PDB file of C-alpha atoms in Angstrom:
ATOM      1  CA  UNK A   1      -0.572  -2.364  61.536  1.00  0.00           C
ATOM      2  CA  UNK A   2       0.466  -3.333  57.898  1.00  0.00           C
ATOM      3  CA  UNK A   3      -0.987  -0.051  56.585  1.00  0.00           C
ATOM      4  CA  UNK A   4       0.556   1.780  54.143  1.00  0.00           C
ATOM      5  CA  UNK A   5       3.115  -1.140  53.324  1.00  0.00           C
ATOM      6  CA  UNK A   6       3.889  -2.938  50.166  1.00  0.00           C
ATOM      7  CA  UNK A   7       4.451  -6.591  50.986  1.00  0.00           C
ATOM      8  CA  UNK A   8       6.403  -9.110  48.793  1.00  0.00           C
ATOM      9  CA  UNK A   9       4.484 -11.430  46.550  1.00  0.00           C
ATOM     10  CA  UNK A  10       1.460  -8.872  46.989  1.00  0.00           C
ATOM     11  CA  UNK A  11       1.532  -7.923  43.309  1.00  0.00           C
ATOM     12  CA  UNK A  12       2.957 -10.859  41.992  1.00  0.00           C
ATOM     13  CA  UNK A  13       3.973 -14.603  43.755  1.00  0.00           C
ATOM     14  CA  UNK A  14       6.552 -16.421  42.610  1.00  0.00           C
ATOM     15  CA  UNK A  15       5.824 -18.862  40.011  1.00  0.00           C
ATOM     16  CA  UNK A  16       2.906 -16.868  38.509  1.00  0.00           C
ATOM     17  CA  UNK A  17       2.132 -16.703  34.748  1.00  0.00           C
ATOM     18  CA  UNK A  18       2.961 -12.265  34.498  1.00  0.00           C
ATOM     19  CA  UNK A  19       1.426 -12.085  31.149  1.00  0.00           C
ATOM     20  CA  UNK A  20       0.425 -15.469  28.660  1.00  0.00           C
ATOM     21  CA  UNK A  21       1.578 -15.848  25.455  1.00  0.00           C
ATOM     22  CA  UNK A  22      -0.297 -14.705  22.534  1.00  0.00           C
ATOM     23  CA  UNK A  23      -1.689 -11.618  24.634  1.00  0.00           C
ATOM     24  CA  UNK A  24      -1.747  -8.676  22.041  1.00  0.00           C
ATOM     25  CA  UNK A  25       0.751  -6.039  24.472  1.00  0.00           C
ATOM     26  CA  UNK A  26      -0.940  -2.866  25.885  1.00  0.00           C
ATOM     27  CA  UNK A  27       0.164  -0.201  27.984  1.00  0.00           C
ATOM     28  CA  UNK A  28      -0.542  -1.751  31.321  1.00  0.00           C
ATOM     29  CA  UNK A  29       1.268  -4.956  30.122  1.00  0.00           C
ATOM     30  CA  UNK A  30       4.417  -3.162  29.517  1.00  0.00           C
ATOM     31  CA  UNK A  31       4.109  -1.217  33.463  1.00  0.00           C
ATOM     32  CA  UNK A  32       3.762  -4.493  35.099  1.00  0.00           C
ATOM     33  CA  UNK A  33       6.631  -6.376  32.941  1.00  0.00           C
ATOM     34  CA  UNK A  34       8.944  -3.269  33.632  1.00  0.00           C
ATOM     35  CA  UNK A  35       7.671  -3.799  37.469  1.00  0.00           C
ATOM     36  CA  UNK A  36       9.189  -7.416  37.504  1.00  0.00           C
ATOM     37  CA  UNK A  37      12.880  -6.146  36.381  1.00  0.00           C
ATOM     38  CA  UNK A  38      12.026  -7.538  32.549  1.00  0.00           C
ATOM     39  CA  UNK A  39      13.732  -5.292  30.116  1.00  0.00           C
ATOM     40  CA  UNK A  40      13.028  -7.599  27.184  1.00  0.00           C
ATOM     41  CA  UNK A  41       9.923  -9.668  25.611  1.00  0.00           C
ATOM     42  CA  UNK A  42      10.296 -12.136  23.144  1.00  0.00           C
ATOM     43  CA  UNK A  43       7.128 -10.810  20.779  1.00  0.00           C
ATOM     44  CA  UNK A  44       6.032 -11.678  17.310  1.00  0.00           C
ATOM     45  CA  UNK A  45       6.627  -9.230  14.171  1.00  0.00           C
ATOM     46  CA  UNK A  46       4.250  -6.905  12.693  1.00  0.00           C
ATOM     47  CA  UNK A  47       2.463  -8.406   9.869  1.00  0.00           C
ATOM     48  CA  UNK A  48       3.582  -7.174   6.102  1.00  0.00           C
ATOM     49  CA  UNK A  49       0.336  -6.631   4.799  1.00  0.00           C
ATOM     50  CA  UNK A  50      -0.534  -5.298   1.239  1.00  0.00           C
ATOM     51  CA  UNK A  51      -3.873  -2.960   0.738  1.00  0.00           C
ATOM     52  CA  UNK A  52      -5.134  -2.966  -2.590  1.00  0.00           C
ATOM     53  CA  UNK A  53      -8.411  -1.616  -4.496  1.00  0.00           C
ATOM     54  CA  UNK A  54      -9.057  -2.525  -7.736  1.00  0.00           C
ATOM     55  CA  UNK A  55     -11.603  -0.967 -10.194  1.00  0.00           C
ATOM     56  CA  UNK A  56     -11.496   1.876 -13.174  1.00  0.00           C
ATOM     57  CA  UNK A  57     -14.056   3.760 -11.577  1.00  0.00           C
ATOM     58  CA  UNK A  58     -11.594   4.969  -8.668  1.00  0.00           C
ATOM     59  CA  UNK A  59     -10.822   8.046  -8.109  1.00  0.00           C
ATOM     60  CA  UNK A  60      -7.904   9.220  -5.868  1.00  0.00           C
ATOM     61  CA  UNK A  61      -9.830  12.120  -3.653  1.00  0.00           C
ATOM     62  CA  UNK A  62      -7.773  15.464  -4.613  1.00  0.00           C
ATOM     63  CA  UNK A  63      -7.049  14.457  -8.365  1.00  0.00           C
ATOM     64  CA  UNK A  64     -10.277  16.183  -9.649  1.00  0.00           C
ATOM     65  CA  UNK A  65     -12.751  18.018  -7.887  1.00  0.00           C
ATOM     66  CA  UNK A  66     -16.076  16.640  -7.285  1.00  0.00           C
ATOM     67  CA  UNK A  67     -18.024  18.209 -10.586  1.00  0.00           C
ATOM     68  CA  UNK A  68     -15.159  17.062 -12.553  1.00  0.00           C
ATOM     69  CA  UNK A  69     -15.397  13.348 -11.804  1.00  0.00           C
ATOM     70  CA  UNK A  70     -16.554  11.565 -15.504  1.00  0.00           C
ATOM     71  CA  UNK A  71     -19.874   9.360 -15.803  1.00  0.00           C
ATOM     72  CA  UNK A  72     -19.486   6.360 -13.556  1.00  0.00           C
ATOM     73  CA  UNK A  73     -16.700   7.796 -11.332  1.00  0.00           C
ATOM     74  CA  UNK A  74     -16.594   7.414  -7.618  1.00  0.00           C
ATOM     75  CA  UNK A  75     -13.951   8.789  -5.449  1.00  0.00           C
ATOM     76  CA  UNK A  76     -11.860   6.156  -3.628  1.00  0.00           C
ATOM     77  CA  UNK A  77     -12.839   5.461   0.187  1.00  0.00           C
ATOM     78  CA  UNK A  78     -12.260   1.721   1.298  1.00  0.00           C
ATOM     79  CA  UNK A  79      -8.402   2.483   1.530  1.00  0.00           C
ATOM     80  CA  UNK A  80      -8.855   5.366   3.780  1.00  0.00           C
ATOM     81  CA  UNK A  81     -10.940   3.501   6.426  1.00  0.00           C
ATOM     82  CA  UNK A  82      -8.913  -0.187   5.835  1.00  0.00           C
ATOM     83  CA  UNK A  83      -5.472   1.181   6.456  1.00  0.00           C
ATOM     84  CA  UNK A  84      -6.270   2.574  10.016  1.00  0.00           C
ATOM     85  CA  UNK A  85      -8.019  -0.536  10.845  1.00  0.00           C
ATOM     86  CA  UNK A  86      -5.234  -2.650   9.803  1.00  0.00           C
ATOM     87  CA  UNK A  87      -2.779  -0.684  11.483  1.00  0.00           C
ATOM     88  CA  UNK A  88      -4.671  -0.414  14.912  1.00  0.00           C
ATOM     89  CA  UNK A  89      -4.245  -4.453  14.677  1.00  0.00           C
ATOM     90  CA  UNK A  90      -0.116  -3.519  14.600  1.00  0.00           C
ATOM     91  CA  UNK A  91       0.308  -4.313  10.879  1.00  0.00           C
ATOM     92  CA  UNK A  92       2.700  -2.571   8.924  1.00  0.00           C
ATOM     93  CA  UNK A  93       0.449  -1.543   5.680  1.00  0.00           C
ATOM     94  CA  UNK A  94       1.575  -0.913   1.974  1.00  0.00           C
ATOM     95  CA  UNK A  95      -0.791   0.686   0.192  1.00  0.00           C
ATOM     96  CA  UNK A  96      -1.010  -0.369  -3.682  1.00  0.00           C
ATOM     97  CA  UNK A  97      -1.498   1.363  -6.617  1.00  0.00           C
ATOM     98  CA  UNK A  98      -5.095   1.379  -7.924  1.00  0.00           C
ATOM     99  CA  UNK A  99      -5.201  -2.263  -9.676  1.00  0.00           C
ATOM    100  CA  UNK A 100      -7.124  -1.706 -12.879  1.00  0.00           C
ATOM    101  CA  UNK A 101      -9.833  -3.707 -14.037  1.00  0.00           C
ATOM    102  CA  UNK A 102      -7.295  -6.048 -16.428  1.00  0.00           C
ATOM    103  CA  UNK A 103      -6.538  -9.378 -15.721  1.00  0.00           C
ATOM    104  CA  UNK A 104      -2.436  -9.352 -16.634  1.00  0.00           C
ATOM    105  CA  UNK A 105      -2.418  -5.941 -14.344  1.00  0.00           C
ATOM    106  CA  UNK A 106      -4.097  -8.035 -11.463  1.00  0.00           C
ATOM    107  CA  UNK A 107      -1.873 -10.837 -11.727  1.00  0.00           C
ATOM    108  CA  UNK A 108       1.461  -8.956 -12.117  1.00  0.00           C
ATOM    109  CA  UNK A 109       0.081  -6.676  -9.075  1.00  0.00           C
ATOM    110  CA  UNK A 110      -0.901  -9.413  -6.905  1.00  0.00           C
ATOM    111  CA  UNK A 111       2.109 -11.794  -7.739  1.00  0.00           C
ATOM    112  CA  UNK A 112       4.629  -8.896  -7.064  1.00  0.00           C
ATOM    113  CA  UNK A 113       2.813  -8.344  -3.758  1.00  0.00           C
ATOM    114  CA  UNK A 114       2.982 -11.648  -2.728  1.00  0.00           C
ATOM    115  CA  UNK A 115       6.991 -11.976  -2.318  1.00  0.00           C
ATOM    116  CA  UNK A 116       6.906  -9.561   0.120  1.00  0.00           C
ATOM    117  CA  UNK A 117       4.061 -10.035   2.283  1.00  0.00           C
ATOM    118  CA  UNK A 118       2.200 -11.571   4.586  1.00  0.00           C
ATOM    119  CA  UNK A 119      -0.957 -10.524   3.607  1.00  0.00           C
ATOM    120  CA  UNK A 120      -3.066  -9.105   0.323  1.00  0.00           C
ATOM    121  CA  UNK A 121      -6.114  -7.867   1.035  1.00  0.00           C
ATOM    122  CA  UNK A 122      -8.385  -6.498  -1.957  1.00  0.00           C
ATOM    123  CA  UNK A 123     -11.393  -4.532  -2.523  1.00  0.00           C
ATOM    124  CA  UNK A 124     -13.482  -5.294  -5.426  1.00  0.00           C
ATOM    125  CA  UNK A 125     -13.111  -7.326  -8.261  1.00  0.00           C
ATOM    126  CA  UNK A 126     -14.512 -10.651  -5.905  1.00  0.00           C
ATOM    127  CA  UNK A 127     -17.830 -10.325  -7.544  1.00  0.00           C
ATOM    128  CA  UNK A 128     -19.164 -12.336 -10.770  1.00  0.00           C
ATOM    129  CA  UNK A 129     -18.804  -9.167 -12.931  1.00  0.00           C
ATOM    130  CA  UNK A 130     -16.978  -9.668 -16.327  1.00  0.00           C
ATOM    131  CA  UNK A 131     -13.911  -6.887 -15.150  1.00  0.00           C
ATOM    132  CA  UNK A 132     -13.917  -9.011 -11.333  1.00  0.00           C
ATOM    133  CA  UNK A 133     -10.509 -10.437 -11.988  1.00  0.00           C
ATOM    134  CA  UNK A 134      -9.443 -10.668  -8.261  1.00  0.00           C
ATOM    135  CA  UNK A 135     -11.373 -14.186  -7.630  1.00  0.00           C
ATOM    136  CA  UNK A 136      -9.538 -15.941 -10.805  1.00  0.00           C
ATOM    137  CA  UNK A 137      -6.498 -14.453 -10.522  1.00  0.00           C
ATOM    138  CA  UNK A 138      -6.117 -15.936  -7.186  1.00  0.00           C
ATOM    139  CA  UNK A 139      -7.067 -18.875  -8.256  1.00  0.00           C
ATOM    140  CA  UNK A 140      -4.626 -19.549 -10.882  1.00  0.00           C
ATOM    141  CA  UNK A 141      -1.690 -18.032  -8.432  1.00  0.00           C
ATOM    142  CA  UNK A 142      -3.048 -20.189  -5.824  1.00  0.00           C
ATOM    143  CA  UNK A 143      -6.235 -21.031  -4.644  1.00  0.00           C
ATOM    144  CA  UNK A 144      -9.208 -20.028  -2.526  1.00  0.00           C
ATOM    145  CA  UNK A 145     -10.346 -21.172   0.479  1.00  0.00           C
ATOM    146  CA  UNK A 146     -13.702 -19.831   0.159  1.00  0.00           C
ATOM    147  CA  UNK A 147     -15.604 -17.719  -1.500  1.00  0.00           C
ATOM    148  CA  UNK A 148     -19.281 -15.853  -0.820  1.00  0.00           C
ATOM    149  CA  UNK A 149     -20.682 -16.064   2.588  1.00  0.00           C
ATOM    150  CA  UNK A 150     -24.568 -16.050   3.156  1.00  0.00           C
ATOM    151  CA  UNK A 151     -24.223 -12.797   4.773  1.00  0.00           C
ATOM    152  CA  UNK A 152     -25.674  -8.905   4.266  1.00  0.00           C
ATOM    153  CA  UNK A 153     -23.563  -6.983   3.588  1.00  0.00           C
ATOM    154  CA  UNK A 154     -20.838  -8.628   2.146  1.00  0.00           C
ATOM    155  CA  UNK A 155     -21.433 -11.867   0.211  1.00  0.00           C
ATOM    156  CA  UNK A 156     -18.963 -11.895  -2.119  1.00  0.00           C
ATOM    157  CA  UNK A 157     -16.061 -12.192   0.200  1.00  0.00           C
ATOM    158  CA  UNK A 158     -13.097 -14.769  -0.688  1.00  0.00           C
ATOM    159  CA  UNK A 159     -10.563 -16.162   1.078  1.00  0.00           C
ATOM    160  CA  UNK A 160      -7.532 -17.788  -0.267  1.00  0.00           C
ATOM    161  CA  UNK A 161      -3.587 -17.906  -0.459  1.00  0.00           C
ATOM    162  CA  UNK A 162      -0.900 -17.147  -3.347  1.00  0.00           C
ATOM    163  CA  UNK A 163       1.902 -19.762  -3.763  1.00  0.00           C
ATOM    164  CA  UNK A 164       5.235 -18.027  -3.615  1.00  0.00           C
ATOM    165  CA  UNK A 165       7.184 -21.434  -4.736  1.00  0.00           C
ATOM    166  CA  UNK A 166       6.658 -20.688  -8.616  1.00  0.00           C
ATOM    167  CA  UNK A 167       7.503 -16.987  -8.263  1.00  0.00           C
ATOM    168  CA  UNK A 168      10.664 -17.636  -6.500  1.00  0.00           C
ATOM    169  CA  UNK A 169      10.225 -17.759  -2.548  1.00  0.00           C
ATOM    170  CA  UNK A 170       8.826 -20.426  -0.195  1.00  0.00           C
ATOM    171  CA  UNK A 171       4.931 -20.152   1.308  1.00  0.00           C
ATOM    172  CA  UNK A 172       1.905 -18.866   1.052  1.00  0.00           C
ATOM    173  CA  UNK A 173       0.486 -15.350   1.009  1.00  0.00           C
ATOM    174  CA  UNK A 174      -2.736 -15.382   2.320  1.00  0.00           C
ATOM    175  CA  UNK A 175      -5.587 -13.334   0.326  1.00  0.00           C
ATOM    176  CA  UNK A 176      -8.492 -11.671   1.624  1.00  0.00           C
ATOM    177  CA  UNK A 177     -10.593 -10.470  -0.784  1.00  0.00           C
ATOM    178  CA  UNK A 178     -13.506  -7.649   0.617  1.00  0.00           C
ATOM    179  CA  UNK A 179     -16.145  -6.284  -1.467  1.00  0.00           C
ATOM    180  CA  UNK A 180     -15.735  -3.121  -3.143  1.00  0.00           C
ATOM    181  CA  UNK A 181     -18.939  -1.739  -1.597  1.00  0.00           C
ATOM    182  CA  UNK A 182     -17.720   0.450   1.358  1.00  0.00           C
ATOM    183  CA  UNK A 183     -20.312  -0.825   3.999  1.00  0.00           C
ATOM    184  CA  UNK A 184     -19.573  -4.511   2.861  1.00  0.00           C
ATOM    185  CA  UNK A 185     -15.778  -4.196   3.176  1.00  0.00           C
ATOM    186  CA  UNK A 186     -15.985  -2.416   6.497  1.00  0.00           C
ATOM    187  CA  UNK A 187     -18.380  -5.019   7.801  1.00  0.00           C
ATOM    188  CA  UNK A 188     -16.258  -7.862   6.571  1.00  0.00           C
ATOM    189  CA  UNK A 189     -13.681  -6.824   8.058  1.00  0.00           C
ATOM    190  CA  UNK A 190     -14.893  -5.964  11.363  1.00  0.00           C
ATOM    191  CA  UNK A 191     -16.244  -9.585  11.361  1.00  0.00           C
ATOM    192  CA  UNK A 192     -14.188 -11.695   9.188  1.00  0.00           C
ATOM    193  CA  UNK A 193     -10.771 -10.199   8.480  1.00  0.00           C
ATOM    194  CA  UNK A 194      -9.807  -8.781  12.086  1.00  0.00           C
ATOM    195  CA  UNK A 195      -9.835 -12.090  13.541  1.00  0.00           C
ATOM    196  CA  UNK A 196      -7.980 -13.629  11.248  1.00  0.00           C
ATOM    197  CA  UNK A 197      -5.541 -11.394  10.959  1.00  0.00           C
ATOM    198  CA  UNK A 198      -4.884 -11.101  15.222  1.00  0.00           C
ATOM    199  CA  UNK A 199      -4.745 -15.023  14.521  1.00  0.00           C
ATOM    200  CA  UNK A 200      -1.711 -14.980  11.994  1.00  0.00           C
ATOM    201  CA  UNK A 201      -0.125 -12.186  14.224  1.00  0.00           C
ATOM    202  CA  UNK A 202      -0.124 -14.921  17.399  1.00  0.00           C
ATOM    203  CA  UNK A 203      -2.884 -13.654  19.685  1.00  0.00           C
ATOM    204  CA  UNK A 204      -4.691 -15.690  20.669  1.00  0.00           C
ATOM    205  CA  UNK A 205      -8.081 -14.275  19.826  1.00  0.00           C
ATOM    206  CA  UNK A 206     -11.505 -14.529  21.166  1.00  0.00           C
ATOM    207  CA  UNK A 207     -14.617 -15.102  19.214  1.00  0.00           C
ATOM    208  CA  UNK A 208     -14.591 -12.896  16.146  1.00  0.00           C
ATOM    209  CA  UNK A 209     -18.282 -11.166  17.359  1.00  0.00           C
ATOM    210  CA  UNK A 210     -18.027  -9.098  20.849  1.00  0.00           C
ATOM    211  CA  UNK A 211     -20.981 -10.138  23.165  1.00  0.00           C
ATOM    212  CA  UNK A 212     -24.004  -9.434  22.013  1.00  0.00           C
ATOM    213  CA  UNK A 213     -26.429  -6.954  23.977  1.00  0.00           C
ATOM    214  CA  UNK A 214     -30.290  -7.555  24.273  1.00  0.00           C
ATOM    215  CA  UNK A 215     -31.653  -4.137  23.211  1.00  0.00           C
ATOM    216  CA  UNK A 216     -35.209  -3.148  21.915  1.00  0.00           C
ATOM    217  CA  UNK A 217     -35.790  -2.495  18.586  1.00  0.00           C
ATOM    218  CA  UNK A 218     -37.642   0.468  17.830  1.00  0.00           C
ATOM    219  CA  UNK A 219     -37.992   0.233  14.170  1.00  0.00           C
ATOM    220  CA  UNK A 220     -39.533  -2.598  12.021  1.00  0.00           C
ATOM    221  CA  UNK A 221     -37.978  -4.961   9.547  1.00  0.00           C
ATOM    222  CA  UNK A 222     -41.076  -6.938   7.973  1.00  0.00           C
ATOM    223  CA  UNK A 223     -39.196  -8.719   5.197  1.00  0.00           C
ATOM    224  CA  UNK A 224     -37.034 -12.072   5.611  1.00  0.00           C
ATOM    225  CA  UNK A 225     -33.720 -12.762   4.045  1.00  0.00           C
ATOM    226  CA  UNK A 226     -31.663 -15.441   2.933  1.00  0.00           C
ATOM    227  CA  UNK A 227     -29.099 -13.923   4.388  1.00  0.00           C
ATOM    228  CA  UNK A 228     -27.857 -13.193   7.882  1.00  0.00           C
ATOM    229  CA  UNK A 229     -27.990  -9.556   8.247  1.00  0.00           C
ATOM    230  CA  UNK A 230     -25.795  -6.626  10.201  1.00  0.00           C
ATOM    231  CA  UNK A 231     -27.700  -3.561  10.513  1.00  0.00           C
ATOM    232  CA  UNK A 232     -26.360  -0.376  11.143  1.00  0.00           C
ATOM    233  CA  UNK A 233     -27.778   0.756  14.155  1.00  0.00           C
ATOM    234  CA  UNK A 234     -27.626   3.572  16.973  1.00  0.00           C
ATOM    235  CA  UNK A 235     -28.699   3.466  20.529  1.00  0.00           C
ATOM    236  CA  UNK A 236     -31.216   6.754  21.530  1.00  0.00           C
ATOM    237  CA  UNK A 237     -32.128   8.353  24.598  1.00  0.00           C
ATOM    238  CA  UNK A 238     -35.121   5.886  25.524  1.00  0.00           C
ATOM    239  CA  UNK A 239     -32.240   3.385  25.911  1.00  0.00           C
ATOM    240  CA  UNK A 240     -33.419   0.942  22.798  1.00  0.00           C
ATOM    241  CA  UNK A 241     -32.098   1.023  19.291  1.00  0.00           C
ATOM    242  CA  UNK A 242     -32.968   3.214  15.899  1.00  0.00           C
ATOM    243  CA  UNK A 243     -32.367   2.069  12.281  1.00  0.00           C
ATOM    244  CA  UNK A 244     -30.592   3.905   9.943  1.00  0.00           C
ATOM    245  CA  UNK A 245     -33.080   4.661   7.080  1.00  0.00           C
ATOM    246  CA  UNK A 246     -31.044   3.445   3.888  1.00  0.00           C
ATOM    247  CA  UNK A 247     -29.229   0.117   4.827  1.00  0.00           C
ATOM    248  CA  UNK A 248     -27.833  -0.037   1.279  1.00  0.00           C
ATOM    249  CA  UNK A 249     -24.352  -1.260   1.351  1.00  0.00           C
ATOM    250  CA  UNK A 250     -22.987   1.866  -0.551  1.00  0.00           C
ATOM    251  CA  UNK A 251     -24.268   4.198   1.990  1.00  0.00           C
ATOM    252  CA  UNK A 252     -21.191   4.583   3.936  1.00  0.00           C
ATOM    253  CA  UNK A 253     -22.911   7.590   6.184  1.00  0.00           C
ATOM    254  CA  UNK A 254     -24.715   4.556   7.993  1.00  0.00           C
ATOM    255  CA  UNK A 255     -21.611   3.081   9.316  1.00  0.00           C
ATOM    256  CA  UNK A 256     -20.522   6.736  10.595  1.00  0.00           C
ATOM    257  CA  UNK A 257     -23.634   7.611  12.079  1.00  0.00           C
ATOM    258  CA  UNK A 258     -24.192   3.460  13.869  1.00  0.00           C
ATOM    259  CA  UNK A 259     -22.639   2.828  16.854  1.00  0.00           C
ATOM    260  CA  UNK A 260     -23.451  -0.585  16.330  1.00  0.00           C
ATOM    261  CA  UNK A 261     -24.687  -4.030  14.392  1.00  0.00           C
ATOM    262  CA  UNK A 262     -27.815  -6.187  14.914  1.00  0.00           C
ATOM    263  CA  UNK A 263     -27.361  -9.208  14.121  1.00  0.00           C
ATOM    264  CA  UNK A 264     -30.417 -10.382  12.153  1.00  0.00           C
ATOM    265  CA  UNK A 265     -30.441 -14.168  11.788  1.00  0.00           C
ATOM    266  CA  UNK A 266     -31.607 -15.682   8.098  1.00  0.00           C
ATOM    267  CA  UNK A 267     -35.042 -15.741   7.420  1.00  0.00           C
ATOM    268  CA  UNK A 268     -36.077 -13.541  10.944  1.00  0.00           C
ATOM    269  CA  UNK A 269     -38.383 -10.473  10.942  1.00  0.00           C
ATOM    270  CA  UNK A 270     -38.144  -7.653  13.087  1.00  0.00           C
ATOM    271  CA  UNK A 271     -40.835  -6.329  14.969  1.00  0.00           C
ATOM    272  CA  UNK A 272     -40.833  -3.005  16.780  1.00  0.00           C
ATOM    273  CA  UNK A 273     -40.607  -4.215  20.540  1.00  0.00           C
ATOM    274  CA  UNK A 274     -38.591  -7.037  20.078  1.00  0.00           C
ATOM    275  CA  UNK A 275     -35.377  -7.903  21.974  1.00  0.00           C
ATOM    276  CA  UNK A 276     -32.911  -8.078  19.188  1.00  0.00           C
ATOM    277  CA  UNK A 277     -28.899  -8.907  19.584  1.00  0.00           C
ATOM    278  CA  UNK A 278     -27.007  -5.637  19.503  1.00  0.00           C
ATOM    279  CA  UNK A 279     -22.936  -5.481  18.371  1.00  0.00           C
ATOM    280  CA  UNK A 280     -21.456  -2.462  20.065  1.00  0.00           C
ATOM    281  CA  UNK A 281     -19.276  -1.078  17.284  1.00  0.00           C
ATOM    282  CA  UNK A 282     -16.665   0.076  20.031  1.00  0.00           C
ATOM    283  CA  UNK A 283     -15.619  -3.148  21.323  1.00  0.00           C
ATOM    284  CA  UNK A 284     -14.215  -4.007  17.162  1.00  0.00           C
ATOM    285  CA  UNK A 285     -11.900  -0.719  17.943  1.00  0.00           C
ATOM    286  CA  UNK A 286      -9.458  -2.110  20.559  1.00  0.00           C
TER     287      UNK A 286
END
């Protein structure tokens, strides 16, 4: 008796909270609000968000081949990792022209962008270089909320808004400004940017770091930092962690070939054998 029957209230009871607000929608959401006879949610927008790298070194990949790049050249990569990150959040992305390394271009580029988004964010130009105009430009168009962050990678990271009341509209456009070093702007924005941008969207986010996992290291790091550090790291068969050789920040191959972070806390050593605090990689993707 009772098998094979679908009683009322079984799934849901009267009264019950179906889904709370400020719950980023997936596809299971949308089954079990259909389910309830709801053909409409009340849900906020997509943020407008504006991608922009700055830098005369940058190279659009398919203008020139490879040998044909002049001294000092790089080919441009932060944009092509950024915008797929941003848009698995939900934003609706507008990639910018290549800012050049001139302080009127970065003004006129980043005012213009401001009266119609949300959100800039940058890489480059955040640095203390003589052609880093991103950080002062803000500044004068705004201000920053912060700027450098005692971490590795990514330490020159800024924070900061653009006030739309002198350039015709009402608000703020917020600014997030990433380092131009690939593995610094990826990391930054795995740990810094997503968060804040799920915040302005209306979810109601949990900590910006997933749980961390207690994993063996099986690799050595004898010297202290400053610094907290992320290191790009991979699990292996024995069921404890490897270190990707180069942990330079312009080594992009080590955030292909990790499958996740260790967080390193300031002034720690690593010892091969030690329990260290692992950051799957997968749980950023969702």
């Amino acid at each position: 008796p009772g098998q094979w029957v679908r009683r009322r209230g079984e799934d849901v009871h009267v009264g019950a909270v179906v889904l709370p607000a400020g719950r980023r929608l997936r596809p299971a959401d949308l089954g079990l609000v259909a389910s309830i006879g709801v053909a409409e949610l009340t849900v906020r927008r997509r943020l407008r968000v504006a991608l922009a790298a700055t830098g005369d070194e940058l190279i659009r990949p398919g203008e020139r081949p490879p040998e044909g790049l002049p001294p000092g050249a790089i080919f441009e990569s932060n944009r092509y990792f950024l915008e797929p990150l941003l848009q698995r959040l939900g934003c609706d992305v507008t990639v910018l022209s290549r800012i050049p390394d001139d302080r009127e271009a970065t003004r006129s580029a980043l005012a213009s962008a401001a009266l119609a988004h949300d959100v800039i964010v940058t890489t480059g130009g955040v640095s203390v270089g003589e052609e880093d105009h991103v950080k002062p430009v803000v500044q004068a168009l705004g201000g920053l909320d912060l700027w450098q962050i005692a971490m590795k990678p990514g330490k020159p990271f800024a924070q900061g808004w653009i006030d739309r009341a002198p350039l015709g509209d009402q608000g703020r456009c917020h600014v997030l400004g990433l380092p131009g070093n690939p593995v610094s702007s990826f990391v930054t924005f795995l740990l810094l940017a997503r968060a804040f941008l799920l915040r302005l969207s209306g979810v109601d986010v949990a900590p910006a770091l997933p749980p961390a996992l207690p994993l063996v290291a099986h690799f050595d790091v004898p010297h202290p930092d400053k610094r907290r550090e992320f290191l790009r790291v991979r699990r292996n068969a024995q069921g404890g962690l490897d270190l990707f050789p180069n942990q330079n920040s312009s080594v992009l191959t080590s955030m292909v070939w990790a499958d996740g972070l260790v967080d390193k806390p300031a002034g720690a050593v690593i010892r091969r054998g030690d329990v260290v605090a692992y950051l799957p990689l997968a749980e950023w993707w969702d």
